PDB file of C-alpha atoms in Angstrom:
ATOM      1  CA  UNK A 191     123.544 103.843  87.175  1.00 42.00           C
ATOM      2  CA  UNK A 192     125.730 105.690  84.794  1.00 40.00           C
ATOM      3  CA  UNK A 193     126.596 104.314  81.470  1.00 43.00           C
ATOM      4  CA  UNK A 194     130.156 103.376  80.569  1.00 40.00           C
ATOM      5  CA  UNK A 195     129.739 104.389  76.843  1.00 43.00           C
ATOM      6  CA  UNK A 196     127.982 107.614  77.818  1.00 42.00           C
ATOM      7  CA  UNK A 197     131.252 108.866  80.305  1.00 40.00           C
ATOM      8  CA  UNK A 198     133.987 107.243  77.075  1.00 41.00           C
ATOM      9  CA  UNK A 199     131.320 109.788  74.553  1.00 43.00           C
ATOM     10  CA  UNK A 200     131.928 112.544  77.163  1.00 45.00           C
ATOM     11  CA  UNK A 201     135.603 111.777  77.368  1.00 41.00           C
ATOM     12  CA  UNK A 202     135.736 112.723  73.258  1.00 43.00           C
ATOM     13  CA  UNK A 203     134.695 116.177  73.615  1.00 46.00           C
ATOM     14  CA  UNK A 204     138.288 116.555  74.626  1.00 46.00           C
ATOM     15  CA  UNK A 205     141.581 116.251  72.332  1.00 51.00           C
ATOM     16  CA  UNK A 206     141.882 112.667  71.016  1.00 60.00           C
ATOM     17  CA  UNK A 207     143.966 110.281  71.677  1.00 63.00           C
ATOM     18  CA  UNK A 208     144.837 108.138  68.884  1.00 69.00           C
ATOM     19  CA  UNK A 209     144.426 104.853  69.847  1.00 74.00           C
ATOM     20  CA  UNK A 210     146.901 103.410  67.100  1.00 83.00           C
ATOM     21  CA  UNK A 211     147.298 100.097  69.195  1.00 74.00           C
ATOM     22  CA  UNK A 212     144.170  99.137  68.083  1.00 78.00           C
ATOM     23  CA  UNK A 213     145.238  99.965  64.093  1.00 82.00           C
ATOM     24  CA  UNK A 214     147.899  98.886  63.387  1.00 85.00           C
ATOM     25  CA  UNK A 215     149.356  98.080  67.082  1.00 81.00           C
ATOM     26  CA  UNK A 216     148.991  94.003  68.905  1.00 78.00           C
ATOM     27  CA  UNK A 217     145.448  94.671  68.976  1.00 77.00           C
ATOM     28  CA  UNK A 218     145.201  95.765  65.403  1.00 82.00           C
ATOM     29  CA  UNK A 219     146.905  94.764  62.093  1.00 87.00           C
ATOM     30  CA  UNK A 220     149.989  94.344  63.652  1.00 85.00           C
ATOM     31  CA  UNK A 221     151.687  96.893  60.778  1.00 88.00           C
ATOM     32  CA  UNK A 222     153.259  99.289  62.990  1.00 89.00           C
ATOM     33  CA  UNK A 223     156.938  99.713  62.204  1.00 86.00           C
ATOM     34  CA  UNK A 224     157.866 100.347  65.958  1.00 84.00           C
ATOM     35  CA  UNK A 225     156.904  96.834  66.687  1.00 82.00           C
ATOM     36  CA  UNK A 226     159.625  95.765  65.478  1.00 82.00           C
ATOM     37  CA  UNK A 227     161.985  97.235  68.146  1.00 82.00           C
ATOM     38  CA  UNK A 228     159.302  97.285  70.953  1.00 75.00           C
ATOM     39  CA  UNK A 229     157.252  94.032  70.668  1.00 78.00           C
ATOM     40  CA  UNK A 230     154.448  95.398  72.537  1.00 80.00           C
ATOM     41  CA  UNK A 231     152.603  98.357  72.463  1.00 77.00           C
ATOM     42  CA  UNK A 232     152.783  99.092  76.772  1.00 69.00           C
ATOM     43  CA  UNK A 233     156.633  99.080  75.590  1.00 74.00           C
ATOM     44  CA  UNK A 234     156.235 102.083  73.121  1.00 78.00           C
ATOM     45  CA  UNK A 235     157.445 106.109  73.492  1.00 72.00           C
ATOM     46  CA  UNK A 236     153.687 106.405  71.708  1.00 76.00           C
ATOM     47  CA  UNK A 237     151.387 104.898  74.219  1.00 70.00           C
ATOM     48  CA  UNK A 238     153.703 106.586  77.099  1.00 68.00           C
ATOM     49  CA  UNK A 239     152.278 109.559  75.124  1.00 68.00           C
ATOM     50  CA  UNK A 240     148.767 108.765  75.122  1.00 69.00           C
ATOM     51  CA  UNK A 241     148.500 107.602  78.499  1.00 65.00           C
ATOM     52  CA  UNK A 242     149.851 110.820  79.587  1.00 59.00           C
ATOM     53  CA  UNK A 243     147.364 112.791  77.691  1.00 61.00           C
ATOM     54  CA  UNK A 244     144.448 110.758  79.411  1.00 61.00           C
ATOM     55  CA  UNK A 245     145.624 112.078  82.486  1.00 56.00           C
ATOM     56  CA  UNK A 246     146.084 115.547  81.741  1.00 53.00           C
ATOM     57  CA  UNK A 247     142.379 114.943  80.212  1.00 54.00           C
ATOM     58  CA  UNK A 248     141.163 113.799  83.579  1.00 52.00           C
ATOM     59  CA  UNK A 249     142.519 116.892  85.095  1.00 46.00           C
ATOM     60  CA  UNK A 250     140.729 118.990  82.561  1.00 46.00           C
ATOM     61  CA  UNK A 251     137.397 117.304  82.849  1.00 50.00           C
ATOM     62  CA  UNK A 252     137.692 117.513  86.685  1.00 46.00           C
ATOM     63  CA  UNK A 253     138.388 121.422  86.401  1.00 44.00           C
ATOM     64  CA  UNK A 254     135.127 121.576  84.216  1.00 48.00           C
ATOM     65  CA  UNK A 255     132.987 119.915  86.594  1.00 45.00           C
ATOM     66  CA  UNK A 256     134.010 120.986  89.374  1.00 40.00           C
ATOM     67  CA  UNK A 257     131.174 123.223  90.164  1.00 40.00           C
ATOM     68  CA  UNK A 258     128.567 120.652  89.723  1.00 40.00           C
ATOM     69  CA  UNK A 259     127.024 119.040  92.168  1.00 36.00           C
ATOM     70  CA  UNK A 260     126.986 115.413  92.840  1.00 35.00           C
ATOM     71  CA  UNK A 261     123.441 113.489  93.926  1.00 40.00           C
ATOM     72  CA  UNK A 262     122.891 111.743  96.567  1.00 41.00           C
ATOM     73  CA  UNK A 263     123.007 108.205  96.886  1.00 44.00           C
ATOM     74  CA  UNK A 264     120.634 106.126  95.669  1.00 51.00           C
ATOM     75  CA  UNK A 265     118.505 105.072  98.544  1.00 48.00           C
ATOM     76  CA  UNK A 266     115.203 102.492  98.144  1.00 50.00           C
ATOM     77  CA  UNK A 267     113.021 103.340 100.862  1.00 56.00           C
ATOM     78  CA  UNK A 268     114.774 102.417 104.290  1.00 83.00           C
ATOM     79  CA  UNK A 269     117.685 100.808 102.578  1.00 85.00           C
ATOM     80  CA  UNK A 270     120.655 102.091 100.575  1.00 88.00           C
ATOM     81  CA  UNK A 271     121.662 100.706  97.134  1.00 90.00           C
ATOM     82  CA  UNK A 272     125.059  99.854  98.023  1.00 92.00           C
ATOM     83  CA  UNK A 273     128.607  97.775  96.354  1.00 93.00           C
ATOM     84  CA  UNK A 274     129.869  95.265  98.547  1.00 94.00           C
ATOM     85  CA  UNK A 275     133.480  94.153  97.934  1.00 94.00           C
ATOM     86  CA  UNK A 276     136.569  92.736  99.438  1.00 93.00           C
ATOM     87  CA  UNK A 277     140.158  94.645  99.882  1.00 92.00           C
ATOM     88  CA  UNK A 278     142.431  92.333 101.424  1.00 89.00           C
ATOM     89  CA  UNK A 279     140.921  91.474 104.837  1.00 87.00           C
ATOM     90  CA  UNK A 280     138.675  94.764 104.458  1.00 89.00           C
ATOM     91  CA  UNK A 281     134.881  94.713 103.495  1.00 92.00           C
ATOM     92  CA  UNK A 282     134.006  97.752 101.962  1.00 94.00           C
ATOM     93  CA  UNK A 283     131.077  99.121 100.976  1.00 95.00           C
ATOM     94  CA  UNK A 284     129.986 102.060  97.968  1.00 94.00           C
ATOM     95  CA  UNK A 285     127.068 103.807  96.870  1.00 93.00           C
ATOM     96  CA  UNK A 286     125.818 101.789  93.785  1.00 92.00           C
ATOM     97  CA  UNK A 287     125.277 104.681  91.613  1.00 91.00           C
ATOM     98  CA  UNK A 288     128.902 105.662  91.786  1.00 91.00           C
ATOM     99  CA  UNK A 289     129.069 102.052  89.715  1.00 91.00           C
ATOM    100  CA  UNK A 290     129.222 101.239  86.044  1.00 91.00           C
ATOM    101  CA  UNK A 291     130.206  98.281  85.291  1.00 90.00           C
ATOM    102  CA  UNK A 292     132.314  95.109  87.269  1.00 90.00           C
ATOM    103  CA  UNK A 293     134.326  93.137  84.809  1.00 90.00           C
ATOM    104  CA  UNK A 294     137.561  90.806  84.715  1.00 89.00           C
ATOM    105  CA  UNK A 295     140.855  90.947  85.002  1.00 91.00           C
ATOM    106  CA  UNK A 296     142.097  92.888  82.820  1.00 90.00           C
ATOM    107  CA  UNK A 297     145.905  93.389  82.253  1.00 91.00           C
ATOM    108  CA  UNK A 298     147.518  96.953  83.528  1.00 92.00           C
ATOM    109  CA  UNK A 299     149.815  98.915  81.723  1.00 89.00           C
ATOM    110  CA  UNK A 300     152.400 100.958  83.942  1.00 85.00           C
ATOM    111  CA  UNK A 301     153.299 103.769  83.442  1.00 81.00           C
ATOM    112  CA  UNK A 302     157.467 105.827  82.752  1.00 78.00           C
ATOM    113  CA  UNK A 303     157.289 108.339  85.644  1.00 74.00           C
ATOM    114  CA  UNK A 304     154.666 107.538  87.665  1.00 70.00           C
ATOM    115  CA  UNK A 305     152.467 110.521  89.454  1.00 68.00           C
ATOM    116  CA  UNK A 306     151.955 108.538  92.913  1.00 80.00           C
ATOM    117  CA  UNK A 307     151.766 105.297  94.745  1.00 85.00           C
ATOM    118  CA  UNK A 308     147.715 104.888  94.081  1.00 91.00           C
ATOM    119  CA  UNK A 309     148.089 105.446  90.297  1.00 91.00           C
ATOM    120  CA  UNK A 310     148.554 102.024  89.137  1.00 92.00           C
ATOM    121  CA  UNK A 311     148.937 102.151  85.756  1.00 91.00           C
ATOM    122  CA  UNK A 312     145.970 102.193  82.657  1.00 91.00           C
ATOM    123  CA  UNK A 313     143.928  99.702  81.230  1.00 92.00           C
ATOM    124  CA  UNK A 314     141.875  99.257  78.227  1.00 89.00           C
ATOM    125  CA  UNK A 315     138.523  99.479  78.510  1.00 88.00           C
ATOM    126  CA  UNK A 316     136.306  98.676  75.251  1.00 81.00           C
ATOM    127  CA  UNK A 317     139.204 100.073  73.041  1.00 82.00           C
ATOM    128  CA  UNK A 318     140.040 103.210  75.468  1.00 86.00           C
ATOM    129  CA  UNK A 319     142.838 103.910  77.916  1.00 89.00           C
ATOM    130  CA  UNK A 320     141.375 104.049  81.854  1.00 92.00           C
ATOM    131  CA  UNK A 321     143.170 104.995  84.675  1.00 92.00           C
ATOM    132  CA  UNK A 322     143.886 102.571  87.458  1.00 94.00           C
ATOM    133  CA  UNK A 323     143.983 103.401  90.686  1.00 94.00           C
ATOM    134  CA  UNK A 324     144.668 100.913  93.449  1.00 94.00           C
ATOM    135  CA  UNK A 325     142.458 101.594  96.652  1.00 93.00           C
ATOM    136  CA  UNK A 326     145.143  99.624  98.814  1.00 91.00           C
ATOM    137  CA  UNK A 327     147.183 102.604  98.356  1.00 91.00           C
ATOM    138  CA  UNK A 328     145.200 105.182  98.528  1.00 91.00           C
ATOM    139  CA  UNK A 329     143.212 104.268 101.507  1.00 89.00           C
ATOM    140  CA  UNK A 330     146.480 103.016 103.507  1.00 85.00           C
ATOM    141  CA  UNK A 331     145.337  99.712 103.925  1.00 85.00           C
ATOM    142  CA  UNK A 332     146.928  96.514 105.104  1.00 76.00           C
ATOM    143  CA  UNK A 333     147.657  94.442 101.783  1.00 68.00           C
ATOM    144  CA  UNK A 334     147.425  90.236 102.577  1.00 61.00           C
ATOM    145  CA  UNK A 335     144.235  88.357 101.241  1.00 57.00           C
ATOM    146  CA  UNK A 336     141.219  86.979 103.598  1.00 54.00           C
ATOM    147  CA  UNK A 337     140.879  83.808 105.567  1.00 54.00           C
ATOM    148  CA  UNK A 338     140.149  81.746 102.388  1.00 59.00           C
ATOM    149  CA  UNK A 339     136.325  80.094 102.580  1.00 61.00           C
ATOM    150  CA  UNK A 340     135.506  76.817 100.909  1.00 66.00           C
ATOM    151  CA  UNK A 341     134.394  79.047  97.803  1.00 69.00           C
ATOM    152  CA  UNK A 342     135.582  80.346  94.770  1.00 77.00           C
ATOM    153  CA  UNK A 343     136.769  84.058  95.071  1.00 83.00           C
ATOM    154  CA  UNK A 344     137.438  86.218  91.417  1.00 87.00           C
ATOM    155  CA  UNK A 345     139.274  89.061  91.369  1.00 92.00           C
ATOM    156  CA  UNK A 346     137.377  91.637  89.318  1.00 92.00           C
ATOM    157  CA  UNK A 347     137.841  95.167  88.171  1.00 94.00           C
ATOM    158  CA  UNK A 348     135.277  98.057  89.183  1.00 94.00           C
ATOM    159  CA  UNK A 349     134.522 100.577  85.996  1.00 94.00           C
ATOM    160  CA  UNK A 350     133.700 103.738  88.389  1.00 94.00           C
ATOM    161  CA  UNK A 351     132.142 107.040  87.328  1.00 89.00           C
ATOM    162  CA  UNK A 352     134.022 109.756  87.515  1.00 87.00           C
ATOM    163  CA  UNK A 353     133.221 113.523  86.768  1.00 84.00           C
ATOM    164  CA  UNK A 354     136.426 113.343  84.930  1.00 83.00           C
ATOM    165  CA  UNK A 355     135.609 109.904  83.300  1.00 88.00           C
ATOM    166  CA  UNK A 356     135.830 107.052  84.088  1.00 91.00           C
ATOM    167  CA  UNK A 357     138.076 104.848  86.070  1.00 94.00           C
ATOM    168  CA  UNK A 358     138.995 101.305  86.913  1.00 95.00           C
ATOM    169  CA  UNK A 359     139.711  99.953  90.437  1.00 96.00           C
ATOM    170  CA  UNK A 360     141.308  96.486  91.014  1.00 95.00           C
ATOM    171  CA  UNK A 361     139.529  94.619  94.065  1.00 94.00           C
ATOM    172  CA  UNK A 362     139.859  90.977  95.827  1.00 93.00           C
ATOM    173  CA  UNK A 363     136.129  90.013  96.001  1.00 92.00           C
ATOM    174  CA  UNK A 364     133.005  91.571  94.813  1.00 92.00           C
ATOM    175  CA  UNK A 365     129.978  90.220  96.995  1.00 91.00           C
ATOM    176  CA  UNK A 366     127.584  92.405  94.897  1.00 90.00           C
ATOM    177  CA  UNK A 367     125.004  95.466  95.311  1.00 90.00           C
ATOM    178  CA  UNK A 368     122.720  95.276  98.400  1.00 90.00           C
ATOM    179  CA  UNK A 369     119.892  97.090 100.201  1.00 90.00           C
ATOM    180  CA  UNK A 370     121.673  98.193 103.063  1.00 90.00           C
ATOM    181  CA  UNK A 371     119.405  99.403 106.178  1.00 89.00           C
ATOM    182  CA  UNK A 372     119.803 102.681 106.961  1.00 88.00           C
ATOM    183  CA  UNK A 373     119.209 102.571 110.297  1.00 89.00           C
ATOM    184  CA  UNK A 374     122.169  99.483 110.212  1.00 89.00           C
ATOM    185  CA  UNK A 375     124.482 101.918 109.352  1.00 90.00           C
ATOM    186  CA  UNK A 376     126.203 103.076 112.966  1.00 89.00           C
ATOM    187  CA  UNK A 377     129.304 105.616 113.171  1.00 86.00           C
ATOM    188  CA  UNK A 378     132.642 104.642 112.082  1.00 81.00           C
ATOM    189  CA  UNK A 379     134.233 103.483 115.424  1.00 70.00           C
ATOM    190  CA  UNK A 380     138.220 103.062 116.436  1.00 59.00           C
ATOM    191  CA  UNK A 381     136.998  99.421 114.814  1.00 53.00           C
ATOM    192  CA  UNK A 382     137.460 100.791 111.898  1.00 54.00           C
ATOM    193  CA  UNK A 383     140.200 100.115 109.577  1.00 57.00           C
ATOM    194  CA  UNK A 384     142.572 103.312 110.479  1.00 59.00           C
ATOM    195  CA  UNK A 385     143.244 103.668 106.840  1.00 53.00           C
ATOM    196  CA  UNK A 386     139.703 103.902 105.723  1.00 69.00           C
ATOM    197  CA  UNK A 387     138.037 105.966 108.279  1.00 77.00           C
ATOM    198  CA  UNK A 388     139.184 109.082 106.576  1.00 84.00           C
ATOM    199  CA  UNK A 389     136.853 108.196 103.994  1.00 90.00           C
ATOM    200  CA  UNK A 390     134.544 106.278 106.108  1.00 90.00           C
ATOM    201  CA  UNK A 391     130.655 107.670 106.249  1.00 90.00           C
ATOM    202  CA  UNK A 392     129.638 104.550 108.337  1.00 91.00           C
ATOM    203  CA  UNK A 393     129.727 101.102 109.236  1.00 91.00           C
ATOM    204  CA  UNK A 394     127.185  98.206 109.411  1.00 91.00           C
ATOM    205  CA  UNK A 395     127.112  94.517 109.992  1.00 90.00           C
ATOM    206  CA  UNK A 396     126.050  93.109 107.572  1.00 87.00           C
ATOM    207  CA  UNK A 397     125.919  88.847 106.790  1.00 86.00           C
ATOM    208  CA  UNK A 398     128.811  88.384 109.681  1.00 89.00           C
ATOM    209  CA  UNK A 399     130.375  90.854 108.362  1.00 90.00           C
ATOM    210  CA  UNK A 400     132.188  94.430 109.582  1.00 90.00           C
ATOM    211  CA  UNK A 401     131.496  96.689 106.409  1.00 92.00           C
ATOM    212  CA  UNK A 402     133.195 100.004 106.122  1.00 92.00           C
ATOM    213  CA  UNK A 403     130.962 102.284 104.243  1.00 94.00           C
ATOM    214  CA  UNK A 404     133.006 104.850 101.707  1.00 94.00           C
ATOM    215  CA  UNK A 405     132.057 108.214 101.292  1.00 93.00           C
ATOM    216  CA  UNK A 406     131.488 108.028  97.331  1.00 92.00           C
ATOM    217  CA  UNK A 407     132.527 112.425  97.094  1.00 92.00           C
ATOM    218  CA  UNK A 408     135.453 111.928  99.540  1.00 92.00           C
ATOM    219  CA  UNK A 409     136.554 108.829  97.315  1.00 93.00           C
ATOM    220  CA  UNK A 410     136.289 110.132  94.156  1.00 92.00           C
ATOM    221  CA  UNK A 411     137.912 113.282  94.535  1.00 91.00           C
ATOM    222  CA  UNK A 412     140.801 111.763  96.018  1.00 91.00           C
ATOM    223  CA  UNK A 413     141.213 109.276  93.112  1.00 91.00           C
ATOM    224  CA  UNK A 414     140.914 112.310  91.018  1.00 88.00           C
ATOM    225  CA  UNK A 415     143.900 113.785  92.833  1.00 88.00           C
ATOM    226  CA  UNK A 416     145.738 111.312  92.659  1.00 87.00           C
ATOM    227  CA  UNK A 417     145.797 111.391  88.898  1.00 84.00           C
ATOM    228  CA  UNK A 418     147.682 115.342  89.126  1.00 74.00           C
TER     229      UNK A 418
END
C-alpha cells in the first residue's frame, strides 16, 4: 500500500505552496491581516491561489510520470485484494493498492472557476491541499442513498494514490478491503450500472451483493483529467 506521507514528500519536489493558513491563517495564529475582511481562509484571493497551483502541480507530476508503468493489482493467491464501498445505491469495488488511507469527513473547500463537474473542490489533508474529486460525477451515476439497514453507515473520505499525488474521494459507505475470488469475478453485463461500465473490469457477487469492479488505470487517469 502506498504511503500518504511518501506521495505529500513527492509532491515537494515541485514549487511550494505556502500553506499560510496554517501560520498565521484559522488554523494557525490567527494574525493574518486579510482575516479581517475575509473571516475564513476558503474565503481568501490567497488560498484561490494555492489551490490553483496544486492543480497545475498535478498536471505536472502527471506529465512526469506518464511513461511509467503502473503494477498490477495486488492479488493473494486465488483472490484479489480489493476496496469495497458504497456510491449511492452502487457497490463498487477497487484494487487495494490503489489505497492509502480512509478517513472522516473532512470539510471541502470549493473552488472560483471551477475546471469540471467531478472536481469538487480541495481538502486538507495533514496540513496539505488535496484535490477532491466526486466519483458520482465522474462515473455518471445515479445520486440518492441506499435502502437504509438497521446499521450505522459513516460517510468517509478515500486518500487515493495518484502518480500525480494524491487525492481524496468522498464515498457513502466503506465495507472495507476483501479477498475477492478471482474466478467470482464474471464480465460486466447490461446489469451493470451504465455509468460505471466504462470503467468497469468486472463484476462479482459478493455477500448479496452486485459489486462493480473499477479498473484502478482507467480510474485514475480520468480523475487526473479531470483536474486539466
Amino acid at each position: 500500500m502506498v504511503d500518504s506521507h511518501q506521495l505529500l514528500s513527492d509532491a515537494e519536489a515541485l514549487p511550494t505552496v505556502d500553506d499560510c493558513w496554517n501560520r498565521i491563517g484559522v488554523h494557525g495564529d490567527k494574525s493574518c491581516e486579510r482575516l479581517a475582511n475575509h473571516v475564513h481562509c476558503r474565503n481568501c484571493e490567497v488560498h484561490a491561489a494555492a489551490a490553483t497551483m496544486l492543480l497545475d502541480r498535478y498536471a505536472l507530476q502527471r506529465e512526469r510520470k506518464s511513461d511509467e508503468v503502473v503494477e498490477e493489482g495486488e492479488v493473494l493467491g486465488d483472490c484479489t485484494s480489493t476496496l469495497v464501498f458504497r456510491l449511492g445505491e452502487a457497490w463498487l469495488g477497487l484494487a487495494a493498492r490503489s489505497l492509502t488511507e480512509v478517513a472522516a469527513m473532512n470539510p471541502i473547500h470549493s473552488l472560483p472557476h471551477q475546471r469540471s463537474r467531478s472536481l469538487i473542490g480541495v481538502t486538507n489533508v495533514r496540513g496539505a491541499l488535496v484535490a477532491c474529486i466526486s466519483l458520482v460525477e465522474l462515473l455518471a451515476l445515479e445520486p440518492g442513498a441506499a435502502v437504509q439497514e438497521d446499521r450505522r453507515v459513516v460517510p468517509r473520505m478515500l486518500i487515493l494514490a495518484s502518480p500525480g499525488g494524491p487525492l481524496v474521494v468522498p464515498v457513502d459507505e466503506v465495507d472495507g478491503i476483501h479477498g475477492i475470488p478471482v474466478e467470482a469475478v464474471v464480465e460486466p453485463g447490461r446489469g451493470t450500472s451504465q455509468a460505471a461500465r466504462q470503467f468497469a473490469s468486472g463484476v462479482v457477487q459478493w455477500r448479496g451483493r452486485s459489486i462493480t469492479l473499477l479498473d484502478e488505470n482507467l480510474l485514475l487517469q480520468a480523475m487526473a483529467r479531470s483536474l486539466a
